[in-house]
Coordinates of C-alpha atoms in Angstrom, one line a residue:
X17 CA 0.0 0.0 -0.1
X18 CA 1.2 3.5 -0.8
X19 CA 2.2 5.2 2.7
X20 CA 3.8 8.5 1.9
X21 CA 1.2 11.0 0.6
X22 CA 3.9 13.1 -0.9
X23 CA 5.7 11.4 -3.7
X24 CA 9.3 11.9 -4.4
X25 CA 8.4 14.6 -7.1
X26 CA 6.8 17.0 -4.3
X27 CA 9.6 16.5 -1.8
X28 CA 11.7 19.3 -3.3
X29 CA 8.5 21.4 -3.0
X30 CA 8.1 20.7 0.6
X31 CA 11.8 21.5 1.4
X32 CA 11.4 24.8 -0.7
X33 CA 8.3 25.9 1.2
X34 CA 9.9 25.0 4.8
X35 CA 13.1 26.9 3.9
X36 CA 11.0 30.0 2.7
X37 CA 8.7 29.7 5.6
X38 CA 10.6 29.0 8.6
X39 CA 11.1 25.9 10.5
X40 CA 8.4 26.7 13.6
X41 CA 6.2 23.9 12.3
X42 CA 8.8 21.3 11.3
X43 CA 8.1 18.6 13.8
X44 CA 4.5 18.6 13.1
X45 CA 5.2 18.6 9.4
X46 CA 7.7 15.7 9.7
X47 CA 5.1 13.7 11.6
X48 CA 2.3 14.4 9.5
X49 CA 4.1 14.3 6.0
X50 CA 6.8 12.0 6.8
X51 CA 9.4 14.0 4.8
X52 CA 12.9 12.9 5.9
X53 CA 14.5 16.5 6.5
X54 CA 16.2 17.2 9.7
X55 CA 15.6 20.4 11.6
X56 CA 19.3 20.8 12.0
X57 CA 19.5 21.1 8.0
X58 CA 16.8 23.6 7.8
X59 CA 18.4 25.7 10.5
X60 CA 21.9 25.5 8.8
X61 CA 20.4 26.7 5.6
X62 CA 18.4 29.5 7.3
X63 CA 21.6 30.7 9.1
X64 CA 23.6 30.8 5.9
X65 CA 21.1 33.2 4.3
X66 CA 21.9 36.9 4.6
X67 CA 19.5 38.8 7.1
X68 CA 16.9 40.6 5.3
X69 CA 16.2 44.3 5.6
X70 CA 13.6 45.2 8.2
X71 CA 10.2 45.6 6.4
X72 CA 6.8 47.0 7.7
X73 CA 4.6 44.1 8.9
X74 CA 2.5 43.1 6.1
X75 CA -1.3 42.6 6.6
X76 CA -0.8 38.8 5.8
X77 CA 2.2 37.8 8.1
X78 CA 4.9 35.5 7.6
X79 CA 3.7 33.2 10.2
X80 CA 0.2 33.2 8.2
X81 CA 2.1 32.7 5.1
X82 CA 3.8 29.7 6.5
X83 CA 0.4 28.2 7.7
X84 CA -0.9 28.6 4.3
X85 CA 1.9 26.9 2.5
X86 CA 1.7 24.3 5.1
X87 CA -2.0 23.8 4.5
X88 CA -1.6 23.7 0.8
X89 CA 1.2 21.1 0.9
X90 CA -0.6 18.7 3.3
X91 CA -3.6 18.6 1.0
X92 CA -1.7 17.8 -2.3
X93 CA -0.8 14.3 -2.2
X94 CA 0.2 13.9 -5.8
X95 CA 1.7 15.9 -8.5
X96 CA -1.4 15.0 -10.6
X97 CA -3.7 16.6 -8.3
X98 CA -1.4 19.7 -8.0
X99 CA -1.6 20.2 -11.7
X100 CA -5.4 19.6 -11.7
X101 CA -5.6 22.3 -9.0
X102 CA -3.5 24.8 -11.0
X103 CA -5.3 24.3 -14.3
X104 CA -8.6 25.4 -12.6
X105 CA -6.8 28.1 -10.7
X106 CA -4.5 29.9 -13.2
X107 CA -6.1 31.9 -15.9
X108 CA -6.3 30.3 -19.1
X109 CA -4.5 33.1 -21.0
X110 CA -1.3 32.2 -18.9
X111 CA -1.1 28.8 -20.7
X112 CA -0.8 25.3 -19.4
X113 CA 0.9 24.4 -16.0
X114 CA 4.4 23.0 -16.8
X115 CA 4.7 19.5 -15.5
X116 CA 8.4 20.0 -14.3
X117 CA 7.5 23.3 -12.6
X118 CA 9.9 24.5 -9.9
X119 CA 8.9 24.5 -6.4
X120 CA 9.3 28.1 -6.0
X121 CA 7.1 28.7 -9.1
X122 CA 4.4 26.3 -7.7
X123 CA 4.0 28.1 -4.5
X124 CA 4.2 31.6 -5.9
X125 CA 1.4 30.6 -8.4
X126 CA -0.8 29.3 -5.5
X127 CA -0.5 32.5 -3.6
X128 CA -1.0 34.9 -6.5
X129 CA -3.7 37.4 -5.5
X130 CA -4.9 38.3 -9.1
X131 CA -6.0 34.8 -10.5
X132 CA -9.4 34.2 -8.7
X133 CA -12.3 33.5 -10.9
X134 CA -14.1 31.5 -8.5
X135 CA -16.9 32.2 -5.8
X136 CA -17.5 30.5 -2.5
X137 CA -21.0 30.8 -1.2
X138 CA -20.3 29.9 2.6
X139 CA -22.9 29.5 5.2
X140 CA -22.2 29.6 8.9
X141 CA -24.6 28.2 11.1
X142 CA -25.3 28.7 14.9
X143 CA -24.7 28.2 17.7
X144 CA -21.9 30.8 17.7
X145 CA -19.8 29.3 20.4
X146 CA -16.8 31.1 22.1
X147 CA -13.9 31.1 19.6
X148 CA -15.9 29.8 16.8
X149 CA -15.1 33.0 14.7
X150 CA -11.5 32.8 15.5
X151 CA -11.4 29.3 14.1
X152 CA -13.2 29.9 10.9
X153 CA -11.9 33.4 10.1
X154 CA -8.1 32.2 9.0
X155 CA -9.8 29.5 6.8
X156 CA -11.8 32.1 5.0
X157 CA -8.6 34.5 4.5
X158 CA -6.6 31.3 3.2
X159 CA -9.3 30.4 0.9
X160 CA -9.3 34.0 -0.7
X161 CA -5.6 33.8 -1.0
X162 CA -5.9 30.4 -2.8
X163 CA -8.2 32.0 -5.3
X164 CA -11.8 31.3 -4.1
X165 CA -13.7 34.6 -3.2
X166 CA -15.7 33.9 0.0
X167 CA -19.3 35.3 0.3
X168 CA -20.3 34.5 3.9
X169 CA -23.9 34.3 5.0
X170 CA -24.2 34.5 8.7
X171 CA -27.1 32.5 9.9
X172 CA -29.0 33.5 13.1
X173 CA -31.4 31.3 15.1
X174 CA -35.1 32.9 14.5
X175 CA -36.9 30.5 16.5
X176 CA -35.5 31.6 19.9
X177 CA -37.2 35.0 19.6
X178 CA -40.3 34.5 17.4
X179 CA -42.1 37.8 17.0
X180 CA -45.5 38.2 18.7
X181 CA -48.1 41.2 18.2
X182 CA -48.9 41.1 22.1
X183 CA -45.2 41.8 22.9
X184 CA -44.5 44.0 20.2
X185 CA -43.6 42.8 17.0
X186 CA -41.3 45.8 15.9
X187 CA -39.3 45.5 19.2
X188 CA -38.7 41.9 18.6
X189 CA -37.7 42.5 15.1
X190 CA -35.1 45.2 16.2
X191 CA -33.9 43.0 18.7
X192 CA -33.2 40.2 16.4
X193 CA -31.4 42.5 13.9
X194 CA -29.1 44.0 16.5
X195 CA -28.1 40.5 17.7
X196 CA -27.5 39.5 14.1
X197 CA -25.4 42.7 13.5
X198 CA -23.3 42.0 16.6
X199 CA -22.4 38.3 15.4
X200 CA -21.5 39.7 12.2
X201 CA -19.1 42.4 13.5
X202 CA -17.6 39.7 15.5
X203 CA -16.6 37.6 12.3
X204 CA -15.5 40.7 10.6
X205 CA -13.1 41.6 13.4
X206 CA -11.9 38.0 13.3
X207 CA -11.3 38.1 9.6
X208 CA -9.2 41.3 9.9
X209 CA -7.3 40.0 12.8
X210 CA -6.4 37.1 10.7
X211 CA -5.0 39.2 8.0
X212 CA -8.1 39.8 5.7
X213 CA -10.5 42.6 5.0
X214 CA -14.1 42.3 5.2
X215 CA -17.4 44.2 5.8
X216 CA -21.0 43.5 6.9
X217 CA -23.8 43.9 4.6
X218 CA -27.2 44.1 6.3
X219 CA -29.3 45.8 3.7
X220 CA -29.9 46.0 0.1
X221 CA -29.3 42.3 -0.4
X222 CA -32.4 40.5 0.2
X223 CA -35.9 41.9 -0.6
X224 CA -39.5 40.6 0.4
X225 CA -42.4 40.7 -1.5
X226 CA -46.1 39.4 -0.8
X227 CA -47.5 36.4 -2.4
X228 CA -48.0 36.8 -6.2
X229 CA -46.1 40.0 -6.2
X230 CA -42.5 40.4 -7.7
X231 CA -39.8 43.1 -7.7
X232 CA -39.1 44.9 -10.9
X233 CA -35.5 44.6 -10.9
X234 CA -33.0 43.5 -13.4
X235 CA -31.0 41.9 -10.8
X236 CA -33.7 40.1 -8.9
X237 CA -34.3 36.5 -10.0
X238 CA -37.6 34.7 -9.8
X239 CA -39.2 34.8 -6.2
X240 CA -38.4 31.9 -3.8
X241 CA -40.8 31.1 -0.9
X242 CA -39.4 31.4 2.5
X243 CA -40.7 28.1 3.7
X244 CA -43.5 25.8 2.7
X245 CA -45.7 26.7 5.6
X246 CA -45.3 30.6 5.0
X247 CA -47.6 31.8 2.4
X248 CA -46.9 35.5 2.7
X249 CA -43.2 36.4 2.0
X250 CA -40.9 35.7 -0.8
X251 CA -37.3 36.6 -1.0
X252 CA -35.1 37.6 -3.8
X253 CA -31.4 38.9 -3.9
X254 CA -29.3 41.6 -5.4
X255 CA -25.6 41.3 -5.8
X256 CA -24.4 44.8 -6.4
X257 CA -23.2 45.5 -2.9
X258 CA -21.7 42.0 -2.7
X259 CA -19.7 42.3 -6.1
X260 CA -18.4 45.9 -4.8
X261 CA -17.0 44.4 -1.6
X262 CA -15.2 41.8 -3.8
X263 CA -13.8 44.1 -6.3
X264 CA -11.9 46.2 -3.4
X265 CA -10.7 42.9 -1.7
X266 CA -13.1 42.6 1.2
X267 CA -15.2 39.4 2.2
X268 CA -18.8 40.3 2.5
X269 CA -20.4 39.0 5.8
X270 CA -24.2 39.1 4.9
X271 CA -26.8 39.3 7.5
X272 CA -30.0 37.7 6.2
X273 CA -32.4 40.8 6.7
X274 CA -34.7 41.6 3.9
X275 CA -36.5 44.8 3.0
X276 CA -40.2 44.7 2.4
X277 CA -42.2 46.5 -0.3
X278 CA -43.1 49.1 2.5
X279 CA -39.3 49.4 3.4
X280 CA -39.8 47.5 6.7
X281 CA -36.6 45.4 7.6
X282 CA -37.5 41.7 8.4
X283 CA -35.2 38.6 9.3
X284 CA -35.0 36.2 6.5
X285 CA -34.4 32.5 7.2
X286 CA -31.2 31.4 5.9
X287 CA -32.0 28.6 3.7
X288 CA -34.2 30.7 1.6
X289 CA -31.5 33.2 1.7
X290 CA -28.9 30.9 0.3
X291 CA -31.4 29.7 -2.5
X292 CA -31.9 33.4 -3.5
X293 CA -28.3 34.1 -3.6
X294 CA -27.5 31.2 -5.7
X295 CA -30.4 31.9 -8.0
X296 CA -28.8 35.6 -8.4
X297 CA -25.5 34.1 -9.0
X298 CA -26.8 31.6 -11.6
X299 CA -28.3 34.6 -13.5
X300 CA -25.3 36.6 -13.5
X301 CA -23.3 33.5 -14.8
X302 CA -25.7 33.3 -17.6
X303 CA -25.7 37.0 -18.4
X304 CA -22.7 38.9 -17.0
X305 CA -20.1 36.7 -15.6
X306 CA -17.1 34.9 -17.1
X307 CA -18.1 31.6 -18.5
X308 CA -15.3 30.0 -16.5
X309 CA -16.5 31.1 -13.2
X310 CA -17.9 28.6 -10.9
X311 CA -19.4 28.4 -7.5
X312 CA -18.8 26.2 -4.6
X313 CA -21.2 26.1 -1.8
X314 CA -19.7 25.6 1.8
X315 CA -21.8 24.8 5.0
X316 CA -19.9 25.3 8.4
X317 CA -22.1 23.8 11.2
X318 CA -21.6 21.9 14.6
X319 CA -23.0 18.7 13.3
X320 CA -20.8 18.0 10.3
X321 CA -21.8 16.1 7.2
X322 CA -25.1 14.1 6.4
X323 CA -24.9 11.0 8.9
X324 CA -24.5 7.8 7.1
X325 CA -26.9 4.9 8.1
X326 CA -24.3 2.1 7.4
X327 CA -21.5 3.4 9.7
X328 CA -20.6 6.1 12.4
X329 CA -19.7 9.3 10.7
X330 CA -21.0 11.1 7.7
X331 CA -21.6 10.1 3.9
X332 CA -18.5 11.0 2.4
X333 CA -19.9 11.8 -1.2
X334 CA -23.5 12.3 -2.4
X335 CA -24.6 12.1 -6.0
X336 CA -27.9 14.0 -5.7
X337 CA -29.4 12.6 -8.9
X338 CA -28.9 8.9 -7.7
X339 CA -29.2 9.2 -4.0
X340 CA -31.3 12.1 -2.9
X341 CA -34.5 10.3 -2.3
X342 CA -32.9 7.5 -0.4
X343 CA -31.1 9.7 1.8
X344 CA -34.0 12.0 2.6
X345 CA -36.2 9.1 3.4
X346 CA -33.6 7.8 5.8
X347 CA -33.2 11.0 7.5
X348 CA -37.1 11.6 7.7
X349 CA -37.5 8.4 9.6
X350 CA -35.5 10.1 12.6
X351 CA -37.3 12.9 14.3
X352 CA -34.4 14.1 16.4
X353 CA -33.3 18.0 15.9
X354 CA -30.0 17.0 14.2
X355 CA -31.8 14.9 11.6
X356 CA -34.4 17.7 10.9
X357 CA -31.5 20.2 10.4
X358 CA -29.7 17.7 7.9
X359 CA -33.3 17.4 6.0
X360 CA -33.4 21.2 5.6
X361 CA -29.8 21.6 4.8
X362 CA -29.8 19.0 2.1
X363 CA -33.0 20.3 0.5
X364 CA -31.3 24.0 0.4
X365 CA -28.2 22.5 -1.3
X366 CA -30.3 20.5 -4.0
X367 CA -32.2 23.6 -4.6
X368 CA -29.0 25.9 -4.8
X369 CA -27.1 23.7 -7.0
X370 CA -29.7 23.5 -9.5
X371 CA -29.4 27.4 -9.8
X372 CA -25.7 27.2 -10.3
X373 CA -23.2 25.9 -13.1
X374 CA -23.1 22.1 -13.5
X375 CA -19.6 22.0 -12.2
X376 CA -20.5 23.4 -9.0
X377 CA -20.5 21.4 -5.8
X378 CA -21.1 21.5 -2.2
X379 CA -19.4 20.6 1.1
X380 CA -20.6 20.3 4.8
X381 CA -17.9 20.5 7.4
X382 CA -17.9 20.8 11.3
X383 CA -16.9 24.3 12.6
X384 CA -14.0 22.7 14.5
X385 CA -12.7 21.2 11.2
X386 CA -13.3 24.3 9.0
X387 CA -9.8 24.2 7.4
X388 CA -10.9 21.0 5.7
X389 CA -12.5 23.5 3.3
X390 CA -9.1 24.3 1.9
X391 CA -8.3 20.6 1.1
X392 CA -11.6 20.1 -0.7
X393 CA -11.1 23.3 -2.7
X394 CA -7.6 22.2 -3.8
X395 CA -8.3 18.8 -4.5
X396 CA -11.9 19.3 -5.6
X397 CA -13.0 16.1 -4.5
X398 CA -14.3 14.2 -1.4
X399 CA -12.0 14.1 1.5
X400 CA -12.5 10.4 1.6
X401 CA -14.4 8.0 -0.8
X402 CA -16.3 4.9 -1.0
X403 CA -14.0 1.8 -0.9
X404 CA -11.6 3.5 1.4
X405 CA -10.9 1.9 4.8
X406 CA -13.7 2.8 7.4
X407 CA -10.9 3.7 9.9
X408 CA -10.0 6.7 7.5
X409 CA -13.8 7.6 6.9
X410 CA -14.3 8.0 10.5
X411 CA -11.7 10.7 10.9
X412 CA -13.4 13.3 8.7
X413 CA -17.1 14.3 9.6
X414 CA -17.9 15.9 6.2
X415 CA -20.0 15.5 3.0
X416 CA -19.1 16.7 -0.6
X417 CA -22.3 16.8 -2.6
X418 CA -22.8 17.2 -6.3
X419 CA -25.8 17.4 -8.6
X420 CA -24.2 14.2 -10.3
X421 CA -25.5 11.9 -12.7
X422 CA -28.0 9.1 -13.0
X423 CA -26.3 5.9 -12.8
X424 CA -27.8 2.7 -14.8
X425 CA -26.7 -0.9 -14.4
X426 CA -27.1 -3.1 -17.2
X427 CA -26.9 -7.0 -16.5
X428 CA -26.4 -7.7 -20.3
X429 CA -25.4 -6.1 -23.3
X430 CA -29.1 -5.4 -24.4
X431 CA -29.8 -1.6 -23.9
X432 CA -26.1 -0.5 -24.2
X433 CA -24.9 2.1 -26.6
X434 CA -21.8 -0.1 -27.6
X435 CA -20.7 2.8 -29.9
X436 CA -20.6 5.3 -27.1
X437 CA -18.9 2.8 -24.8
X438 CA -16.1 2.0 -27.1
X439 CA -15.6 5.7 -27.8
X440 CA -15.3 6.1 -23.8
X441 CA -13.0 3.4 -23.5
X442 CA -10.7 4.7 -26.2
X443 CA -10.8 8.2 -24.9
X444 CA -9.9 7.1 -21.3
X445 CA -7.2 4.6 -22.1
X446 CA -5.9 6.6 -25.0
X447 CA -5.6 3.4 -27.2
X448 CA -7.4 1.7 -29.8
X449 CA -9.8 -1.1 -28.6
X450 CA -9.7 -4.5 -29.9
X451 CA -13.5 -4.3 -30.2
X452 CA -14.2 -7.7 -31.7
X453 CA -11.8 -9.7 -29.3
X454 CA -12.9 -7.5 -26.3
X455 CA -16.7 -7.8 -26.6
X456 CA -16.5 -11.6 -27.9
X457 CA -14.8 -12.4 -24.5
X458 CA -17.0 -10.1 -22.5
X459 CA -20.2 -11.4 -23.9
X460 CA -19.6 -14.9 -22.4
X461 CA -18.8 -14.0 -18.7
X462 CA -20.5 -10.2 -18.3
X463 CA -21.7 -9.5 -14.8
X464 CA -22.6 -6.0 -15.3
X465 CA -22.1 -2.7 -16.9
X466 CA -22.4 0.4 -14.8
X467 CA -23.0 3.7 -16.7
X468 CA -22.8 7.1 -15.3
X469 CA -24.6 9.9 -17.1
X470 CA -24.5 9.8 -20.8
X471 CA -21.4 7.6 -20.8
X472 CA -19.3 10.0 -19.2
X473 CA -18.1 7.1 -17.2
X474 CA -18.4 3.3 -17.0
X475 CA -17.3 0.2 -15.2
X476 CA -17.3 -3.2 -16.8
X477 CA -17.6 -6.2 -14.5
X478 CA -17.1 -9.9 -15.5
X479 CA -17.5 -13.2 -13.7
X480 CA -14.1 -15.2 -13.9
X481 CA -14.0 -18.7 -13.0
X482 CA -17.7 -18.5 -12.7
X483 CA -17.4 -17.3 -9.2
X484 CA -14.9 -14.1 -9.0
X485 CA -16.2 -10.8 -9.9
X486 CA -13.3 -9.0 -11.8
X487 CA -13.3 -5.2 -12.8
X488 CA -12.3 -5.4 -16.5
X489 CA -12.6 -1.9 -17.3
X490 CA -13.1 1.3 -15.3
X491 CA -13.2 4.4 -17.4
X492 CA -13.9 8.0 -17.0
X493 CA -14.0 10.6 -19.9
X494 CA -10.8 12.8 -19.6
X495 CA -12.9 15.9 -20.2
X496 CA -15.1 15.1 -17.0
X497 CA -12.3 14.2 -14.7
X498 CA -12.5 16.0 -11.3
X499 CA -16.3 16.2 -11.6
X500 CA -17.0 13.3 -9.2
X501 CA -17.7 10.7 -11.9
X502 CA -15.0 8.2 -10.6
X503 CA -16.3 8.5 -7.0
X504 CA -19.9 8.1 -8.2
X505 CA -19.2 4.8 -10.2
X506 CA -16.9 3.5 -7.4
X507 CA -19.5 4.1 -4.8
X508 CA -22.1 2.0 -7.0
X509 CA -19.4 -0.7 -7.8
X510 CA -18.6 -1.1 -4.1
X511 CA -22.3 -1.5 -3.0
X512 CA -22.9 -3.9 -5.7
X513 CA -19.7 -6.2 -5.2
X514 CA -18.4 -6.8 -1.7
X515 CA -15.6 -8.7 -3.2
X516 CA -13.8 -7.6 -6.3
X517 CA -10.3 -8.0 -8.0
X518 CA -8.7 -6.1 -11.0
X519 CA -5.4 -5.5 -12.5
X520 CA -3.5 -2.4 -13.8
X521 CA -0.2 -1.6 -15.5
X522 CA 2.6 -0.8 -12.9
X523 CA 3.2 2.5 -14.7
X524 CA -0.6 3.6 -14.8
X525 CA -0.7 7.0 -13.3
X526 CA -4.3 6.0 -11.6
X527 CA -2.6 3.4 -9.4
X528 CA -2.5 5.7 -6.5
X529 CA -6.1 6.1 -6.5
X530 CA -6.4 2.2 -6.7
X531 CA -4.1 1.7 -3.8
X532 CA -6.3 4.0 -1.7
X533 CA -9.5 1.9 -2.5
X534 CA -7.9 -1.6 -2.3
X535 CA -7.5 -3.9 0.7
X536 CA -4.4 -5.4 -0.8
X537 CA -2.2 -5.5 -3.8
X538 CA 0.8 -7.2 -5.4
X539 CA 2.8 -7.3 -8.3
X540 CA 2.6 -10.3 -10.6
X541 CA 6.2 -11.7 -11.3
X542 CA 7.4 -11.5 -15.0
X543 CA 4.6 -9.4 -16.1
X544 CA 3.8 -5.6 -16.1
X545 CA 0.6 -5.9 -13.9
X546 CA -0.2 -5.1 -10.5
X547 CA -3.1 -7.1 -8.8
X548 CA -5.6 -5.4 -6.6
X549 CA -8.4 -6.7 -4.6
X550 CA -10.8 -5.5 -1.9
X551 CA -13.1 -7.8 0.3
X552 CA -12.5 -9.8 3.4
X553 CA -11.9 -13.0 1.3
X554 CA -9.1 -11.5 -0.8
X555 CA -6.2 -13.3 0.6
X556 CA -8.0 -16.8 0.6
X557 CA -8.7 -16.1 -3.1
X558 CA -5.2 -14.8 -4.0
X559 CA -4.2 -17.9 -6.0
X560 CA -7.3 -17.5 -8.1
X561 CA -6.7 -13.9 -8.5
X562 CA -3.4 -14.5 -9.9
X563 CA -4.5 -17.0 -12.4
X564 CA -7.3 -14.6 -13.8
X565 CA -4.9 -11.6 -14.0
X566 CA -2.5 -13.7 -15.9
X567 CA -5.1 -15.3 -18.2
X568 CA -7.1 -12.3 -19.6
X569 CA -5.7 -11.1 -22.9
X570 CA -4.8 -7.3 -23.5
X571 CA -8.0 -5.4 -24.6
X572 CA -6.2 -2.6 -26.6
X573 CA -4.3 -2.6 -29.7
X574 CA -0.7 -0.8 -29.5
X575 CA -0.5 2.6 -31.0
X576 CA 1.4 1.4 -33.9
X577 CA -1.5 -0.6 -34.8
X578 CA -3.7 2.4 -35.0

């Protein structure tokens, strides 16, 4: 199994970052990343450097810079993922990222301030405990430094002080508004203390209208009802103030307060507010914004991700198109407060993602682990996936959510679009498929073909020696990589097959991904193959797995044949 999350190609990067950032976190870095670099060597290098001229203290201190570099390096386990992040992060006019990019260039490109074309719609949920904002604020500043522009919606609990006419509705509304503003100012102070800039937006963002009425504003999208039981108020959002803040480098902290048609301020429930913001962003995306701008929803709460009914912890990855109904049914059987909160949160995320570009995604993390947002932003995939050891899954209580794709399972060739499947295989493996030989063999032993979307991904499983499921092909369209298709397929695959074996060429760049999802692997002597398996009986079946991997003929022609 692959132990070190930093391959040799990234170790010079780690050493360069440590030299540039000081050795204050060296011991923690060595423990977590197992980079064999002695503190003595680092100190000697630092002493050999000339002392710099005294400079005014920057808004973003060297200590924060070191923390950010450490955070970046600790979340990039492979050079492939680093390049994927940089391709998304660096403006297209600057060209492709070089594979052999020097460590200094890599770090500088990550920390560049002027390459952001991504928005993070972030909701922070109560209770706002002591120290919460001090924990979250550095993450928001770091995300901005890494190219994700945060738009923060600060939730506040409306139910604690519901208005009543007898006690004076206006007084209650004023009390809730003051309390929300106080919390927002605390977060702004924490952001500025962490080296960022921020401002509170408490009006001219949300507008309320009576049922059947709409606001005549070019910036206001179609109306959204506050909640299914409230037939009076609808909420829309305008983003002029939000983008003015972003243009001058400020993180907007939005207080969900709406203005009625009669100019009365009223608190807005946070879930409809998020949906209104997503709808406004979606409209700007289609009309005004750059076509490459994408939005990531981020939910910071006390509970963490959507709970899994199968094991302790959260569901790591959710494909809404394929899993939403089942997950909602499981949540609604539990009447506890956390389950009700998860129901409303998942509903809000689904409606919000439907308003945004198709490559948008959402993540839910607990407040104490808010720095996981940095890892998700860089890697653009779940922090753990189906098939990884449950011991790893239990360590992270978060959920990544995508609109996803419909997944179909075919038990035979009938109904399959063989032409599309052939095209997918040749694109994914970058080789011409031996079509007649491959399908002749597969037809005699096919177990299933799992297809994601319109053949954006597929897994072909055969029954070898009549009893052993074998993953013959696992393919994702290269243009769709990074969109969660591999995780969608693998999750469906592992639920359908408790035991599975497969092989991969030893120089295959996907092997690290396979290492993480297998229970065991071994190189097959005198061949170019690595044998993988998962399942409790894998060791007992190893001799059979050996025979299977050796017997199956190659499926692709050489490039010379083409």
